[in-house]
Structures are given as structure tokens and as C-alpha cells.
CSV table of C-alpha atoms and ligand atoms in Angstrom, one decimal:
chain,number,residue,atom,x,y,z
W,1,MET,CA,81.2,104.2,130.2
W,2,LEU,CA,79.9,106.9,132.5
W,3,SER,CA,80.5,110.3,131.2
W,4,LEU,CA,83.2,112.5,132.6
W,5,TRP,CA,81.4,115.7,131.8
W,6,ARG,CA,77.6,115.0,131.8
W,7,PRO,CA,75.9,117.8,133.6
W,8,LEU,CA,74.7,116.4,136.8
W,9,LEU,CA,73.1,118.0,139.8
W,10,ALA,CA,75.5,118.2,142.7
W,11,LEU,CA,72.8,117.2,145.0
W,12,SER,CA,72.1,114.0,143.1
W,13,LEU,CA,75.7,113.3,143.1
W,14,HIS,CA,75.8,113.3,146.9
W,15,VAL,CA,72.8,110.9,146.9
W,16,LEU,CA,74.5,108.6,144.4
W,17,LEU,CA,77.8,108.5,146.2
W,18,LEU,CA,76.0,107.6,149.5
W,19,LEU,CA,74.4,104.7,147.7
W,20,LEU,CA,77.6,103.4,146.5
W,21,PRO,CA,79.8,101.0,148.4
W,22,PRO,CA,83.1,102.7,149.4
W,23,GLY,CA,85.9,102.3,146.9
W,24,ASN,CA,83.6,102.7,143.9
W,25,CYS,CA,83.7,106.4,143.8
W,26,GLN,CA,86.8,107.0,141.8
W,27,MET,CA,85.5,104.9,138.9
W,28,PHE,CA,83.1,107.6,138.1
W,29,GLY,CA,85.8,110.3,137.9
W,30,TYR,CA,83.5,113.2,138.6
W,31,ASN,CA,86.2,115.4,140.0
W,32,ASN,CA,87.0,117.0,136.7
W,33,GLY,CA,86.4,120.6,137.5
W,34,PHE,CA,83.1,120.9,135.5
W,35,HIS,CA,80.0,122.4,136.9
W,36,TYR,CA,77.2,119.9,137.6
W,37,GLN,CA,73.8,121.2,136.9
W,38,ASP,CA,70.4,120.2,135.5
W,39,ILE,CA,69.7,116.6,135.7
W,40,SER,CA,67.0,116.6,133.1
W,41,ASN,CA,66.3,112.9,133.1
W,42,GLY,CA,64.7,110.0,134.8
W,43,ASN,CA,62.6,110.1,137.9
W,44,GLY,CA,65.2,111.7,140.1
W,45,ASN,CA,65.8,108.4,141.8
W,46,GLY,CA,69.5,107.8,141.7
W,47,GLU,CA,69.2,104.0,142.1
W,48,LEU,CA,67.7,103.8,138.7
W,49,TYR,CA,71.1,104.5,137.1
W,50,PHE,CA,73.0,101.9,139.0
W,51,ASN,CA,71.0,98.8,138.6
W,52,GLY,CA,73.3,97.4,136.0
W,53,ILE,CA,71.5,98.8,133.0
W,54,ARG,CA,73.9,99.9,130.3
W,55,LEU,CA,73.6,102.1,127.3
W,56,HIS,CA,75.1,100.6,124.1
W,57,VAL,CA,75.7,102.8,121.0
W,58,GLU,CA,76.8,100.9,117.9
W,59,SER,CA,77.3,101.3,114.2
W,60,ASP,CA,77.1,98.5,111.7
W,61,HIS,CA,79.6,100.2,109.4
W,62,PRO,CA,82.5,102.0,110.9
W,63,SER,CA,83.3,103.4,107.5
W,64,VAL,CA,80.9,104.4,104.7
W,65,SER,CA,81.7,105.5,101.2
W,66,ALA,CA,79.3,107.4,98.9
W,67,THR,CA,79.2,109.3,95.8
W,68,ARG,CA,79.2,113.1,95.6
W,69,GLY,CA,75.9,114.7,95.2
W,70,SER,CA,74.0,111.7,96.5
W,71,SER,CA,72.5,111.0,99.9
W,72,VAL,CA,74.3,108.8,102.5
W,73,THR,CA,73.3,107.2,105.7
W,74,LEU,CA,75.8,107.0,108.6
W,75,PRO,CA,74.5,104.1,110.7
W,76,CYS,CA,74.2,104.5,114.5
W,77,HIS,CA,71.7,102.9,116.9
W,78,TYR,CA,71.5,102.5,120.6
W,79,HIS,CA,69.8,100.1,123.0
W,80,TYR,CA,69.9,99.4,126.7
W,81,GLU,CA,70.9,96.1,128.2
W,82,PRO,CA,68.9,94.8,129.9
W,83,GLU,CA,66.0,96.7,128.4
W,84,LEU,CA,64.6,99.6,130.3
W,85,SER,CA,61.3,99.4,132.0
W,86,THR,CA,60.8,103.2,132.0
W,87,PRO,CA,62.1,105.0,129.0
W,88,ARG,CA,64.8,107.6,129.5
W,89,ARG,CA,64.9,110.9,127.7
W,90,THR,CA,67.9,110.8,125.3
W,91,ARG,CA,69.6,113.4,123.4
W,92,VAL,CA,71.6,112.6,120.3
W,93,LYS,CA,74.5,114.6,119.0
W,94,TRP,CA,76.3,114.1,115.7
W,95,SER,CA,79.5,116.0,115.4
W,96,TRP,CA,82.5,115.6,113.1
W,97,LEU,CA,86.1,116.3,112.2
W,98,PRO,CA,86.6,117.2,108.6
W,99,ALA,CA,89.1,115.0,106.7
W,100,SER,CA,91.1,118.2,106.0
W,101,VAL,CA,91.5,118.8,109.7
W,102,ILE,CA,92.5,115.2,110.4
W,103,ALA,CA,95.1,115.4,107.7
W,104,GLU,CA,96.7,118.6,109.0
W,105,PRO,CA,99.5,117.9,111.4
W,106,VAL,CA,99.1,120.7,113.9
W,107,ALA,CA,100.2,120.9,117.5
W,108,SER,CA,97.1,122.4,119.1
W,109,PRO,CA,94.5,119.9,120.3
W,110,ALA,CA,91.9,122.6,120.2
W,111,PHE,CA,92.2,122.4,116.5
W,112,TYR,CA,90.9,118.9,116.6
W,113,ARG,CA,87.7,119.8,118.5
W,114,GLU,CA,84.8,118.3,116.7
W,115,SER,CA,82.1,120.6,115.5
W,116,GLU,CA,78.4,120.0,115.6
W,117,VAL,CA,76.5,118.6,112.8
W,118,MET,CA,73.1,118.0,114.4
W,119,VAL,CA,71.6,117.8,117.9
W,120,ALA,CA,68.2,116.1,118.4
W,121,MET,CA,66.1,115.6,121.4
W,122,GLY,CA,62.7,114.0,121.1
W,123,ASN,CA,61.2,115.4,117.9
W,124,ARG,CA,63.2,118.6,118.1
W,125,HIS,CA,66.4,118.9,116.3
W,126,ARG,CA,68.8,121.4,115.0
W,127,SER,CA,71.6,121.3,112.4
W,128,TYR,CA,74.6,123.5,112.1
W,129,GLY,CA,76.9,125.2,109.6
W,130,SER,CA,77.0,123.8,106.1
W,131,PHE,CA,74.8,120.8,107.3
W,132,ARG,CA,71.9,123.1,108.0
W,133,GLY,CA,68.9,121.8,106.1
W,134,ARG,CA,70.8,118.8,104.6
W,135,VAL,CA,70.7,116.4,107.5
W,136,ARG,CA,68.1,114.4,109.4
W,137,LEU,CA,67.9,111.3,111.6
W,138,ARG,CA,66.7,108.2,109.9
W,139,ARG,CA,64.6,106.9,112.9
W,140,SER,CA,63.5,103.7,111.0
W,141,ALA,CA,63.3,101.8,114.3
W,142,PRO,CA,63.5,102.6,118.0
W,143,GLY,CA,67.0,103.6,118.8
W,144,ASP,CA,67.9,104.3,115.2
W,145,MET,CA,69.9,107.5,115.2
W,146,SER,CA,71.5,107.1,111.9
W,147,LEU,CA,72.4,110.3,110.2
W,148,VAL,CA,71.2,111.0,106.7
W,149,ILE,CA,73.1,113.6,104.8
W,150,ASN,CA,71.8,114.8,101.5
W,151,GLU,CA,73.6,116.5,98.6
W,152,LEU,CA,77.0,115.2,99.6
W,153,GLN,CA,79.8,117.6,99.0
W,154,LEU,CA,83.5,117.0,98.5
W,155,ASN,CA,84.4,118.5,101.8
W,156,ASP,CA,81.9,116.4,103.8
W,157,THR,CA,84.4,113.6,104.2
W,158,GLY,CA,85.8,113.0,107.7
W,159,ARG,CA,85.1,111.3,111.0
W,160,TYR,CA,81.6,111.6,112.4
W,161,ARG,CA,80.7,110.9,116.0
W,162,CYS,CA,77.3,109.7,117.0
W,163,GLU,CA,76.8,110.4,120.7
W,164,VAL,CA,73.8,109.3,122.8
W,165,ILE,CA,73.3,111.1,126.1
W,166,ASP,CA,70.7,110.3,128.7
W,167,GLY,CA,70.8,111.8,132.1
W,168,LEU,CA,73.9,109.9,133.2
W,169,GLU,CA,75.4,108.0,130.5
W,170,ASP,CA,77.1,109.2,127.4
W,171,GLU,CA,78.2,106.7,124.8
W,172,SER,CA,79.4,107.4,121.3
W,173,VAL,CA,80.7,105.7,118.2
W,174,THR,CA,82.5,107.1,115.2
W,175,VAL,CA,81.8,106.5,111.5
W,176,GLU,CA,84.2,107.5,108.7
W,177,LEU,CA,82.7,109.0,105.6
W,178,GLU,CA,84.7,108.6,102.4
W,179,LEU,CA,83.6,109.6,98.9
W,180,ARG,CA,84.0,107.1,96.1
W,181,GLY,CA,86.5,108.8,93.8
W,182,VAL,CA,89.7,108.6,92.0
W,183,VAL,CA,93.2,109.9,92.6
W,184,PHE,CA,95.1,111.3,89.7
W,185,PRO,CA,98.5,112.9,89.3
W,186,TYR,CA,98.5,116.5,88.1
W,187,TYR,CA,101.3,118.8,86.9
W,188,SER,CA,101.5,122.3,85.7
W,189,PRO,CA,101.2,123.4,82.1
W,190,LYS,CA,104.6,124.9,82.7
W,191,GLY,CA,106.0,121.4,83.3
W,192,ARG,CA,107.0,119.1,86.1
W,193,TYR,CA,107.5,120.2,89.7
W,194,HIS,CA,106.1,123.7,89.4
W,195,PHE,CA,103.7,123.7,92.4
W,196,ASN,CA,104.4,124.6,95.9
W,197,PHE,CA,101.8,123.3,98.4
W,198,PHE,CA,99.4,126.1,97.8
W,199,GLY,CA,99.8,126.0,94.1
W,200,ALA,CA,99.1,122.3,94.2
W,201,ARG,CA,96.0,122.8,96.3
W,202,LYS,CA,94.7,125.4,93.9
W,203,ALA,CA,95.5,123.3,90.8
W,204,CYS,CA,93.4,120.3,92.2
W,205,HIS,CA,90.6,122.7,93.0
W,206,ASP,CA,90.6,124.1,89.5
W,207,GLN,CA,90.2,120.5,88.2
W,208,ASP,CA,87.1,120.0,90.4
W,209,ALA,CA,89.2,118.0,92.9
W,210,ARG,CA,91.0,118.3,96.2
W,211,LEU,CA,94.5,117.3,97.2
W,212,ALA,CA,94.4,113.6,98.0
W,213,THR,CA,94.9,112.3,101.5
W,214,PHE,CA,97.5,109.7,102.2
W,215,GLU,CA,94.7,107.1,102.6
W,216,GLN,CA,93.3,107.9,99.2
W,217,LEU,CA,96.7,107.7,97.6
W,218,PHE,CA,97.4,104.4,99.4
W,219,THR,CA,94.1,103.0,98.1
W,220,ALA,CA,94.9,104.1,94.6
W,221,TRP,CA,98.3,102.4,94.9
W,222,GLU,CA,96.6,99.2,96.1
W,223,GLU,CA,94.5,99.5,93.0
W,224,GLY,CA,97.5,99.8,90.8
W,225,LEU,CA,98.4,103.5,90.5
W,226,ASP,CA,102.1,103.8,89.6
W,227,TRP,CA,103.6,107.2,89.1
W,228,CYS,CA,107.2,108.1,89.2
W,229,ASN,CA,106.8,111.8,90.0
W,230,ALA,CA,106.4,113.1,93.5
W,231,GLY,CA,103.3,115.1,94.4
W,232,TRP,CA,101.9,117.0,97.3
W,233,LEU,CA,99.2,115.5,99.5
W,234,ALA,CA,96.7,117.2,101.7
W,235,ASP,CA,98.8,116.8,104.8
W,236,GLY,CA,101.7,118.7,103.3
W,237,THR,CA,103.8,115.6,102.7
W,238,VAL,CA,105.2,114.7,99.3
W,239,GLN,CA,104.9,111.1,98.1
W,240,TYR,CA,104.5,108.9,95.0
W,241,PRO,CA,103.1,105.4,94.4
W,242,ILE,CA,105.2,102.7,92.9
W,243,THR,CA,103.8,99.3,92.1
W,244,VAL,CA,106.8,98.1,90.0
W,245,SER,CA,110.1,98.9,91.7
W,246,ARG,CA,112.7,100.3,89.3
W,247,SER,CA,115.7,102.6,89.5
W,248,GLY,CA,115.0,106.3,89.3
W,249,CYS,CA,111.8,105.7,91.3
W,250,GLY,CA,113.2,105.1,94.7
W,251,SER,CA,115.5,102.2,94.3
W,252,GLU,CA,115.2,98.9,92.4
W,253,ASP,CA,115.8,97.0,95.7
W,254,LEU,CA,113.0,98.9,97.5
W,255,ALA,CA,109.7,97.0,97.8
W,256,PRO,CA,106.8,98.5,95.8
W,257,GLY,CA,104.9,101.0,97.9
W,258,VAL,CA,104.1,104.6,98.4
W,259,ARG,CA,107.5,106.5,98.6
W,260,ASN,CA,107.4,109.3,101.1
W,261,TYR,CA,109.6,112.4,101.1
W,262,GLY,CA,107.9,113.5,104.3
W,263,PRO,CA,106.7,117.0,104.9
W,264,ARG,CA,108.2,119.6,102.6
W,265,HIS,CA,108.4,123.4,102.9
W,266,ARG,CA,105.0,124.5,101.7
W,267,HIS,CA,106.2,127.7,100.1
W,268,ASN,CA,109.7,127.0,98.9
W,269,HIS,CA,109.5,123.4,97.6
W,270,HIS,CA,108.0,122.5,94.3
W,271,TYR,CA,106.4,119.2,93.1
W,272,ASP,CA,103.4,117.9,91.2
W,273,ALA,CA,100.1,117.2,92.9
W,274,PHE,CA,98.0,114.2,93.7
W,275,CYS,CA,94.4,115.2,93.4
W,276,PHE,CA,91.3,113.3,94.5
W,277,SER,CA,88.1,113.7,92.6
W,278,ALA,CA,84.7,112.3,93.4
W,279,SER,CA,81.8,111.6,91.2
W,280,VAL,CA,79.6,114.4,90.0
W,281,LYS,CA,76.1,114.6,88.9
W,282,GLY,CA,76.8,115.9,85.4
W,283,SER,CA,78.3,113.9,82.6
W,284,VAL,CA,81.4,114.1,80.4
W,285,TYR,CA,81.0,113.5,76.7
W,286,TYR,CA,83.1,113.7,73.6
W,287,LEU,CA,81.7,116.3,71.2
W,288,LYS,CA,80.9,114.8,67.9
W,289,SER,CA,82.2,117.2,65.3
W,290,LEU,CA,83.4,116.7,61.7
W,291,ALA,CA,86.5,118.8,61.9
W,292,LYS,CA,89.2,118.8,64.6
W,293,LEU,CA,89.4,121.9,66.7
W,294,ASN,CA,92.1,124.2,68.1
W,295,PHE,CA,91.8,125.2,71.7
W,296,THR,CA,89.7,128.4,71.2
W,297,GLU,CA,87.4,126.6,68.8
W,298,ALA,CA,87.0,123.8,71.3
W,299,VAL,CA,86.0,126.2,74.1
W,300,GLN,CA,83.3,127.7,71.9
W,301,ALA,CA,82.1,124.3,70.6
W,302,CYS,CA,81.2,123.3,74.2
W,303,LEU,CA,79.6,126.6,75.0
W,304,ARG,CA,77.4,126.4,71.9
W,305,GLU,CA,76.2,123.1,73.3
W,306,GLY,CA,75.2,124.8,76.6
W,307,SER,CA,78.1,123.0,78.2
W,308,HIS,CA,81.6,123.7,79.4
W,309,MET,CA,84.8,122.0,78.6
W,310,ALA,CA,85.4,119.1,81.0
W,311,LYS,CA,88.0,119.5,83.7
W,312,VAL,CA,90.6,116.9,84.4
W,313,GLY,CA,88.9,115.7,87.6
W,314,GLN,CA,85.7,115.2,85.8
W,315,LEU,CA,87.2,113.1,83.0
W,316,TYR,CA,89.0,111.0,85.6
W,317,THR,CA,85.8,110.4,87.6
W,318,ALA,CA,83.8,109.5,84.4
W,319,TRP,CA,86.6,107.1,83.5
W,320,ARG,CA,86.9,105.5,87.0
W,321,LEU,CA,83.4,105.5,88.3
W,322,MET,CA,81.3,105.3,85.1
W,323,GLY,CA,83.6,103.3,82.9
W,324,PHE,CA,83.9,106.1,80.3
W,325,ASP,CA,86.0,104.7,77.4
W,326,LEU,CA,86.8,106.5,74.2
W,327,CYS,CA,89.9,106.3,72.0
W,328,HIS,CA,89.7,110.0,70.8
W,329,ALA,CA,92.1,112.6,72.1
W,330,GLY,CA,90.3,115.7,73.2
W,331,TRP,CA,90.9,119.1,74.7
W,332,LEU,CA,90.1,119.7,78.3
W,333,ALA,CA,89.5,123.0,80.1
W,334,ASP,CA,93.1,123.3,81.4
W,335,GLY,CA,94.5,123.1,77.9
W,336,SER,CA,95.6,119.5,78.2
W,337,VAL,CA,94.7,116.8,75.8
W,338,ARG,CA,93.5,113.4,77.1
W,339,TYR,CA,91.3,110.4,76.5
W,340,PRO,CA,89.9,107.7,78.8
W,341,ILE,CA,90.4,104.0,78.3
W,342,THR,CA,88.8,101.3,80.5
W,343,LYS,CA,89.2,98.5,78.0
W,344,PRO,CA,92.8,98.7,76.7
W,345,ARG,CA,93.2,97.8,73.0
W,346,LYS,CA,95.5,98.3,70.1
W,347,ASN,CA,96.3,101.9,69.1
W,348,CYS,CA,94.8,103.2,72.3
W,349,GLY,CA,97.8,103.5,74.5
W,350,PRO,CA,99.4,101.0,76.9
W,351,PRO,CA,97.9,97.7,78.0
W,352,GLU,CA,96.6,99.0,81.3
W,353,PRO,CA,93.4,101.0,81.7
W,354,GLY,CA,93.9,104.7,82.3
W,355,VAL,CA,93.4,108.3,81.2
W,356,ARG,CA,96.0,108.8,78.4
W,357,THR,CA,97.5,112.2,78.3
W,358,PHE,CA,99.3,114.2,75.6
W,359,GLY,CA,100.3,116.8,78.1
W,360,PHE,CA,99.7,120.4,77.1
W,361,PRO,CA,100.1,120.7,73.3
W,362,PRO,CA,100.3,124.1,71.6
W,363,LEU,CA,96.9,125.7,71.6
W,364,ASP,CA,96.7,125.9,67.8
W,365,MET,CA,96.9,122.1,67.4
W,366,LYS,CA,93.8,120.3,66.4
W,367,PHE,CA,92.0,117.7,68.4
W,368,GLY,CA,88.5,116.7,69.5
W,369,VAL,CA,87.0,118.1,72.8
W,370,TYR,CA,85.4,116.7,75.9
W,371,CYS,CA,82.5,118.7,77.3
W,372,TYR,CA,80.8,118.5,80.6
W,373,ARG,CA,77.1,119.1,81.3
Q,401,NAG,C1,82.1,122.8,101.2
Q,401,NAG,O1,81.9,122.9,99.8
Q,401,NAG,C2,80.7,123.6,99.5
Q,401,NAG,C3,80.5,123.5,98.0
Q,401,NAG,O2,81.7,123.6,97.3
Q,401,NAG,C4,80.8,125.1,100.0
Q,401,NAG,O3,79.6,125.8,99.6
Q,401,NAG,C5,81.0,125.0,101.5
Q,401,NAG,O4,81.2,126.3,102.0
Q,401,NAG,C6,82.2,124.2,101.8
Q,401,NAG,N1,82.2,124.0,103.3
Q,401,NAG,C7,83.3,124.2,104.0
Q,401,NAG,C8,83.2,124.0,105.4
Q,401,NAG,O5,84.4,124.5,103.5
Q,402,NAG,C1,91.8,128.7,66.3
Q,402,NAG,O1,91.3,128.9,65.0
Q,402,NAG,C2,90.6,130.2,64.8
Q,402,NAG,C3,90.0,130.2,63.4
Q,402,NAG,O2,89.1,129.2,63.2
Q,402,NAG,C4,91.5,131.3,65.1
Q,402,NAG,O3,90.8,132.6,64.9
Q,402,NAG,C5,92.1,131.2,66.5
Q,402,NAG,O4,93.1,132.2,66.7
Q,402,NAG,C6,92.8,129.8,66.6
Q,402,NAG,N1,93.2,129.7,68.0
Q,402,NAG,C7,94.5,129.3,68.3
Q,402,NAG,C8,94.7,129.2,69.7
Q,402,NAG,O5,95.3,129.1,67.5
């Protein structure tokens, strides 16, 4: 498609329009109120652009998932059809919409404006914001404009746009970036349904996680998550996943699915939270110790190791992404007691894999401890 906004010299435009048969003009839609300036491309001969050569921008994978802390490549390449005889100068722009923005239901379209990740022209390039110094173009072949992002962070997820611009044409493709991770329900030490939206968001954060998006909860439901308590999601809705319909969890007659209460009042309504945690570089381990520990002793035991007590999100990721399996109940940093089971067996909880929880026992009770390093 020809761009609606590519800068273009007004003079060239006249030339081009003269070259076109009548009736073709409106297809280019140049009357959009933008200023046309600086045609920095080609040999200045308008015909070049209208000899049927088309710019194609493609991605092999419209959606990519990666692990936190690792590097990821978002594929994007372009070519011309038929091939160009004289090369054109192209500019590549990667921009993005963070997943948190996509999830927010807001009225103003300005809010959805993509922000820049990287702009490259020839060998020159520039990266922006939190991507500065973390991104580069792969350039493994002519036309390869794939974006490599290093040191992936939780908040890098979202929709990325690869846009190739030559003097006249402007084509783009989008690639979704997801982190491999795990969704887990979380409730307050004070009990069920104690979080308003902001409390839920902070609670997930404190567990090294984020409020889950609907897509993440839906995927978790497809993978078998069944939880009969409603929790906040990143978009401010309250939902819960049911794989086996039963009364008290929607209705027995209702098909299994993600039950949706819709958007709730962010300050006044209280629920649990669904958090999403993605893998981390460090590792979670159970501290071998002869005696069982109360909570204060557990805190100190991890510190003595040069570690910290594991957070709930960290235990869940270790369980889900690294197959962590241990039938010993241990303290975690939030004062809950849990243990991870990937191979269910006798005396280690129910027949499904999962992170077993004892809730928040009195802090003088004695258990093991999970540390994180
Ligand atoms: C994303 O997370 C990193 C690490 O937690 C933080 O330094 C950065 O400021 C965050 N970026 C945004 C845009 O929130
Ligand atoms: C844990 O035990 C220590 C003694 O080893 C005691 O000083 C501390 O108060 C206990 N902590 C709790 C929360 O009961």
C-alpha cells in the first residue's frame, strides 16, 4: 500500500499525478492535510515508483514467546517484487504498544499511539527509552530487519510493528511478543477478596509478577487452571477459570470456561488477583536444614546463604518452566507456605500437578524454607 503520510515533495507529486491516467489519483489518497517535503530517495524520476514494483514486508512468526532475561528475535524482512534494478534507500522503524496499554480500555486513541523502539537507516540507528542499548537489527541477509532484544523484561511484552519506508512506499507488519510464564491465583494474607484493583496490582508486583492479561488467563485455563475465586486482571475486569463446571462456580449448567464479572470498580470492589510470572535467571531451591524453622528463622537462614526467601511468582515459574518438584512444605517471602509438585504422588496433595499451598500459617509454626538466588 502506498503510504498516506510519507513525506513527499509537492513538486514530485505534481509530476507523478501528471504521469498517471485520470481516475487513478484518488487511490493514492494524498489529500490528508500533511505537509509533503523532502523526497530523500531514488533518482528523482517519478516513473520509477510506478512501474509495478511493490515492497513486501513480512514476518515468519506473527507471535513470539521468550523467557525473561533472555534474548529474543522478532522476525521481519522485506523484499521487492519484481526485484529492484537500482537499490532504494530504506528506513526501518520498529515501534510498539506495550501489553499494559493494549489491555487498558481507554477512550482516547492518542493513548494507543505506538512509541518508538528503534529507527535505522543504512548503518545508522537509534534506540529509544528502555530499549536504548538493548536492541539491534539482525541483518543476517539482505532485507532482514528482524529486531533482536536483549535482557528481556516483564514489561517488554506487547505488539511490535516493523515498518519499512522507502521514498514512496511504507509497509509494515506486526509481531506480538509474549513471555513464557505462568498464571497463578493470589490472595491476601488477610484472606479472600481483600484486594481492590490497585492492591491486586501491587500484590502481584510484590511476588515478582504482574496482573495477568485475559489472554494469559485464557491460555492457563486451556492448560487446565481451575480456580473458583474471582480475581482482578490487568484490564480491570474480574474473572475466574473453570474447567469442571459445578455449582458455586458459576452454574453447573454453564459450560466450562473463563467466567467474567466484567469491569469492576477499581477502588471500591475487592477480589483476589491473577498474577503472571515469567521465568527468571535465578533459581529457587529448598534449603536443606536439619531442624524446621519458624518464619523469622527462615528469613535468616536464606540470608545466611547469601540468598533471599523465594517469592510466590518465583516458585510458580520454577515449578512451571523448570519442572521443580519437591514434596516439602516451605516458607516463602510473603509468609505463605507452599510446595511445588510436577509429578503427583501419594502424600503430596491432589492427583494434578500444581503448587500446593497451606495458606498463611501463624509465623511461629515450623516448616522448611524456599530460597532464591
Ligand atoms: C520495565 O521494567 C524495568 C525493570 O523492572 C524497569 O527498569 C523499566 O523502567 C520498566 N519500563 C517501563 C516502561 O515501565
Ligand atoms: C522464631 O524462633 C526464635 C527463636 O529461635 C524466636 O526468637 C522468634 O521470636 C521466633 N519467631 C516467631 C515469629 O515466632
